[in-house]
Tab-separated table of C-alpha atoms in Angstrom:
chain	number	residue	atom	x	y	z
A	189	LYS	CA	2.768	14.616	12.428
A	190	ASN	CA	1.145	12.210	9.998
A	191	GLU	CA	0.618	13.385	6.452
A	192	VAL	CA	-2.531	11.236	6.250
A	193	GLU	CA	-5.074	10.874	9.042
A	194	GLN	CA	-7.944	8.396	9.021
A	195	SER	CA	-10.995	8.060	11.207
A	196	PRO	CA	-12.341	6.106	12.835
A	197	GLN	CA	-9.554	3.714	13.739
A	198	ASN	CA	-12.015	0.899	14.448
A	199	LEU	CA	-15.575	0.463	13.310
A	200	THR	CA	-18.161	-2.201	14.062
A	201	ALA	CA	-21.391	-2.232	12.093
A	202	GLN	CA	-24.452	-4.407	11.713
A	203	GLU	CA	-24.981	-6.040	8.362
A	204	GLY	CA	-26.889	-3.684	6.076
A	205	GLU	CA	-25.676	-0.461	7.669
A	206	PHE	CA	-24.254	2.460	5.707
A	207	ILE	CA	-20.586	2.994	6.574
A	208	THR	CA	-18.344	6.028	6.163
A	209	ILE	CA	-14.586	6.148	6.624
A	210	ASN	CA	-12.833	9.502	6.498
A	211	CYS	CA	-9.377	10.529	5.362
A	212	SER	CA	-7.673	13.912	5.704
A	213	TYR	CA	-4.272	14.808	4.334
A	214	SER	CA	-1.904	17.707	4.742
A	215	VAL	CA	0.271	17.515	1.632
A	216	GLY	CA	-0.292	18.462	-1.978
A	217	ILE	CA	-1.382	15.404	-3.869
A	218	SER	CA	-1.710	14.167	-7.401
A	219	ALA	CA	-3.985	11.296	-6.377
A	220	LEU	CA	-5.578	9.578	-3.407
A	221	HIS	CA	-6.008	5.828	-3.115
A	222	TRP	CA	-8.330	3.682	-1.056
A	223	LEU	CA	-6.947	0.222	-0.331
A	224	GLN	CA	-8.515	-2.834	1.284
A	225	GLN	CA	-6.473	-5.311	3.282
A	226	HIS	CA	-7.917	-8.622	4.417
A	227	PRO	CA	-6.503	-10.757	7.235
A	228	GLY	CA	-3.443	-12.538	5.859
A	229	GLY	CA	-2.079	-9.351	4.351
A	230	GLY	CA	-3.316	-9.172	0.753
A	231	ILE	CA	-3.996	-5.598	-0.383
A	232	VAL	CA	-6.426	-4.644	-3.110
A	233	SER	CA	-6.652	-1.200	-4.641
A	234	LEU	CA	-10.296	-0.073	-4.489
A	235	PHE	CA	-10.124	3.431	-5.937
A	236	MET	CA	-7.690	5.996	-7.244
A	237	LEU	CA	-9.091	9.534	-7.179
A	238	SER	CA	-7.852	12.938	-8.176
A	239	SER	CA	-11.215	14.712	-8.104
A	240	GLY	CA	-14.928	14.175	-7.657
A	241	LYS	CA	-16.494	10.831	-6.985
A	242	LYS	CA	-16.162	7.205	-8.070
A	243	LYS	CA	-18.510	4.281	-7.559
A	244	HIS	CA	-17.903	0.557	-7.794
A	245	GLY	CA	-20.743	-1.684	-6.739
A	246	ARG	CA	-21.631	-0.854	-3.140
A	247	LEU	CA	-18.517	1.272	-2.652
A	248	ILE	CA	-18.370	5.020	-3.256
A	249	ALA	CA	-15.313	7.245	-2.856
A	250	THR	CA	-15.355	11.015	-2.861
A	251	ILE	CA	-12.626	13.612	-2.631
A	252	ASN	CA	-12.667	17.341	-1.901
A	253	ILE	CA	-9.339	18.745	-3.041
A	254	GLN	CA	-9.911	22.191	-1.490
A	255	GLU	CA	-10.658	20.701	1.930
A	256	LYS	CA	-8.007	17.957	1.559
A	257	HIS	CA	-10.524	15.338	2.556
A	258	SER	CA	-11.826	12.077	1.173
A	259	SER	CA	-14.514	9.659	2.269
A	260	LEU	CA	-15.128	6.004	1.512
A	261	HIS	CA	-18.745	4.889	1.800
A	262	ILE	CA	-20.026	1.325	1.874
A	263	THR	CA	-23.728	0.902	1.295
A	264	ALA	CA	-25.636	-2.167	2.552
A	265	SER	CA	-22.573	-3.479	4.390
A	266	HIS	CA	-21.922	-7.207	4.460
A	267	PRO	CA	-19.715	-9.399	6.675
A	268	ARG	CA	-17.380	-9.956	3.704
A	269	ASP	CA	-16.616	-6.205	3.813
A	270	SER	CA	-14.790	-6.832	7.101
A	271	ALA	CA	-11.225	-5.731	6.456
A	272	VAL	CA	-8.796	-2.900	7.083
A	273	TYR	CA	-9.331	0.087	4.794
A	274	ILE	CA	-6.297	2.252	4.133
A	275	CYS	CA	-6.120	5.719	2.636
A	276	ALA	CA	-2.927	6.604	0.755
A	277	VAL	CA	-1.788	9.648	-1.209
A	278	ASN	CA	0.669	10.322	-4.023
A	279	THR	CA	2.338	13.666	-3.417
A	280	ASN	CA	2.518	16.075	-6.311
A	281	THR	CA	6.193	16.736	-5.606
A	282	GLY	CA	8.645	13.863	-5.526
A	283	ASN	CA	5.823	11.348	-6.086
A	284	GLN	CA	6.048	9.976	-2.557
A	285	PHE	CA	3.435	7.656	-1.107
A	286	TYR	CA	2.033	8.321	2.363
A	287	PHE	CA	-0.401	6.020	4.120
A	288	GLY	CA	-3.021	6.422	6.795
A	289	THR	CA	-2.969	4.017	9.726
A	290	GLY	CA	-6.051	2.233	8.481
A	291	THR	CA	-9.608	1.698	9.656
A	292	SER	CA	-10.451	-1.786	10.885
A	293	LEU	CA	-14.035	-2.580	9.898
A	294	THR	CA	-16.018	-5.470	11.315
A	295	VAL	CA	-19.489	-6.126	9.947
A	296	ILE	CA	-21.598	-8.356	12.162
A	297	PRO	CA	-24.287	-10.561	10.601
B	238	LYS	CA	-3.171	-12.279	-16.594
B	239	ALA	CA	-1.150	-13.512	-13.627
B	240	GLY	CA	-0.988	-11.191	-10.645
B	241	VAL	CA	2.035	-9.849	-8.829
B	242	THR	CA	4.047	-12.641	-7.249
B	243	GLN	CA	6.502	-12.404	-4.391
B	244	THR	CA	8.983	-14.964	-3.173
B	245	PRO	CA	9.520	-16.244	-0.637
B	246	ARG	CA	6.242	-15.817	1.221
B	247	TYR	CA	7.771	-16.406	4.639
B	248	LEU	CA	11.317	-16.023	5.858
B	249	ILE	CA	13.099	-16.287	9.183
B	250	LYS	CA	16.533	-14.712	9.550
B	251	THR	CA	18.928	-13.918	12.349
B	252	ARG	CA	20.141	-10.458	13.353
B	253	GLY	CA	23.134	-9.385	11.302
B	254	GLN	CA	22.273	-11.521	8.292
B	255	GLN	CA	21.145	-10.155	4.973
B	256	VAL	CA	18.058	-11.046	2.950
B	257	THR	CA	16.892	-10.716	-0.641
B	258	LEU	CA	13.229	-10.635	-1.554
B	259	SER	CA	11.885	-10.993	-5.077
B	260	CYS	CA	8.911	-9.486	-6.871
B	261	SER	CA	7.579	-10.350	-10.321
B	262	PRO	CA	5.182	-7.705	-11.643
B	263	ILE	CA	2.134	-8.167	-13.813
B	264	SER	CA	3.153	-8.681	-17.431
B	265	GLY	CA	3.529	-5.295	-19.127
B	266	HIS	CA	3.955	-3.357	-15.892
B	267	ARG	CA	7.267	-1.521	-15.733
B	268	SER	CA	6.997	0.169	-12.363
B	269	VAL	CA	7.587	-1.761	-9.146
B	270	SER	CA	7.263	-0.224	-5.696
B	271	TRP	CA	8.222	-1.718	-2.353
B	272	TYR	CA	6.544	-1.123	1.005
B	273	GLN	CA	7.156	-2.174	4.584
B	274	GLN	CA	4.235	-2.852	6.916
B	275	THR	CA	4.674	-3.177	10.669
B	276	PRO	CA	2.107	-3.066	13.485
B	277	GLY	CA	3.771	0.022	14.947
B	278	GLN	CA	4.472	2.116	11.849
B	279	GLY	CA	1.839	0.830	9.453
B	280	LEU	CA	2.576	0.929	5.748
B	281	GLN	CA	5.650	2.860	4.644
B	282	PHE	CA	7.018	3.458	1.179
B	283	LEU	CA	10.514	2.088	0.573
B	284	PHE	CA	11.301	2.822	-3.069
B	285	GLU	CA	10.044	2.621	-6.617
B	286	TYR	CA	11.799	1.316	-9.705
B	287	PHE	CA	10.902	2.110	-13.266
B	288	SER	CA	12.792	0.828	-16.289
B	289	GLU	CA	15.647	-0.454	-14.103
B	290	THR	CA	16.140	2.935	-12.401
B	291	GLN	CA	15.180	3.967	-8.895
B	292	ARG	CA	12.642	6.722	-9.468
B	293	ASN	CA	11.556	7.489	-5.911
B	294	LYS	CA	12.807	6.652	-2.452
B	295	GLY	CA	11.247	6.742	0.992
B	296	ASN	CA	12.954	7.535	4.262
B	297	PHE	CA	14.771	4.289	5.024
B	298	PRO	CA	18.441	3.714	5.860
B	299	GLY	CA	20.939	2.607	3.249
B	300	ARG	CA	20.703	-0.996	4.515
B	301	PHE	CA	17.581	-1.197	2.374
B	302	SER	CA	18.348	-1.361	-1.317
B	303	GLY	CA	16.764	-2.658	-4.452
B	304	ARG	CA	17.176	-3.188	-8.121
B	305	GLN	CA	15.103	-3.927	-11.169
B	306	PHE	CA	15.990	-6.143	-14.075
B	307	SER	CA	15.295	-5.672	-17.765
B	308	ASN	CA	12.236	-7.961	-17.507
B	309	SER	CA	10.857	-5.614	-14.779
B	310	ARG	CA	11.335	-8.175	-12.027
B	311	SER	CA	12.633	-6.506	-8.898
B	312	GLU	CA	14.606	-7.532	-5.865
B	313	MET	CA	14.890	-5.870	-2.493
B	314	ASN	CA	17.857	-6.433	-0.234
B	315	VAL	CA	18.213	-5.701	3.455
B	316	SER	CA	21.688	-5.999	4.911
B	317	THR	CA	22.720	-6.324	8.551
B	318	LEU	CA	19.222	-7.251	9.684
B	319	GLU	CA	17.839	-5.777	12.891
B	320	LEU	CA	14.948	-7.038	15.001
B	321	GLY	CA	12.931	-4.005	13.898
B	322	ASP	CA	13.123	-5.138	10.292
B	323	SER	CA	10.583	-7.850	11.071
B	324	ALA	CA	7.657	-6.884	8.890
B	325	LEU	CA	5.455	-7.710	5.955
B	326	TYR	CA	7.186	-6.519	2.794
B	327	LEU	CA	4.837	-5.781	-0.064
B	328	CYS	CA	5.578	-4.980	-3.638
B	329	ALA	CA	3.189	-3.441	-6.119
B	330	SER	CA	3.364	-3.007	-9.858
B	331	SER	CA	1.723	-0.500	-12.142
B	332	LEU	CA	1.452	0.419	-15.791
B	333	PRO	CA	4.120	2.684	-17.253
B	334	THR	CA	2.204	5.943	-16.972
B	335	MET	CA	3.561	9.252	-15.744
B	336	GLY	CA	2.117	10.824	-12.646
B	337	SER	CA	-0.240	8.921	-10.405
B	338	TYR	CA	-0.935	5.305	-11.063
B	339	GLU	CA	-3.086	2.492	-9.739
B	340	GLN	CA	-1.060	-0.130	-7.967
B	341	TYR	CA	-1.513	-3.891	-7.955
B	342	PHE	CA	-0.160	-5.495	-4.821
B	343	GLY	CA	1.511	-8.829	-4.335
B	344	PRO	CA	0.716	-11.109	-1.377
B	345	GLY	CA	3.803	-9.971	0.533
B	346	THR	CA	6.797	-11.603	2.153
B	347	ARG	CA	6.610	-11.945	5.917
B	348	LEU	CA	10.119	-11.533	7.337
B	349	THR	CA	10.876	-12.452	10.920
B	350	VAL	CA	14.235	-11.468	12.362
B	351	THR	CA	15.300	-13.298	15.524
């Protein structure tokens, strides 16, 4: 059983579309992270959340602690958003990191 | 500020050998974490070092070990390499805060075991 589940696994969108990626987790957490990984392997941390909502440019991340669920939204998607998006959690005991399997996003011009 | 650097970027080793990977964190960051990424298992947490002490450890065999130096640079060692150790090894550094922390990732070292 995976501690972190992401959906969808793969996503293809037309440029300009609104995109949502979902993440559910089963452990108690102190924080949830959204990461972006481009081809070639480099990982960038997009958001770290422990409650509520954060916005950075066209990206919005929300978390519902009671439902153990988070969403990453991309507004007005662009081909440069094409990447793998990974949800990760810090547990609140032992400070372990668990990762989702990632969502591969392709935005077509 | 320079980002997290990892050396080497690519490495080819033979089964049974050992390997040492290096990670230099962002200046001022005292926590360094190591991760393994494979196509089959995805990203998995190896261990975290803070102020030269291992603070957290994932579920990996004892062949995987690490250390951190007084300048916060960290090394990861894998002994008796197996084919399944072929992976992208990533390190990440973070500020010295308690609890949850934002991580800054290095470019990774791609290890191939033949």
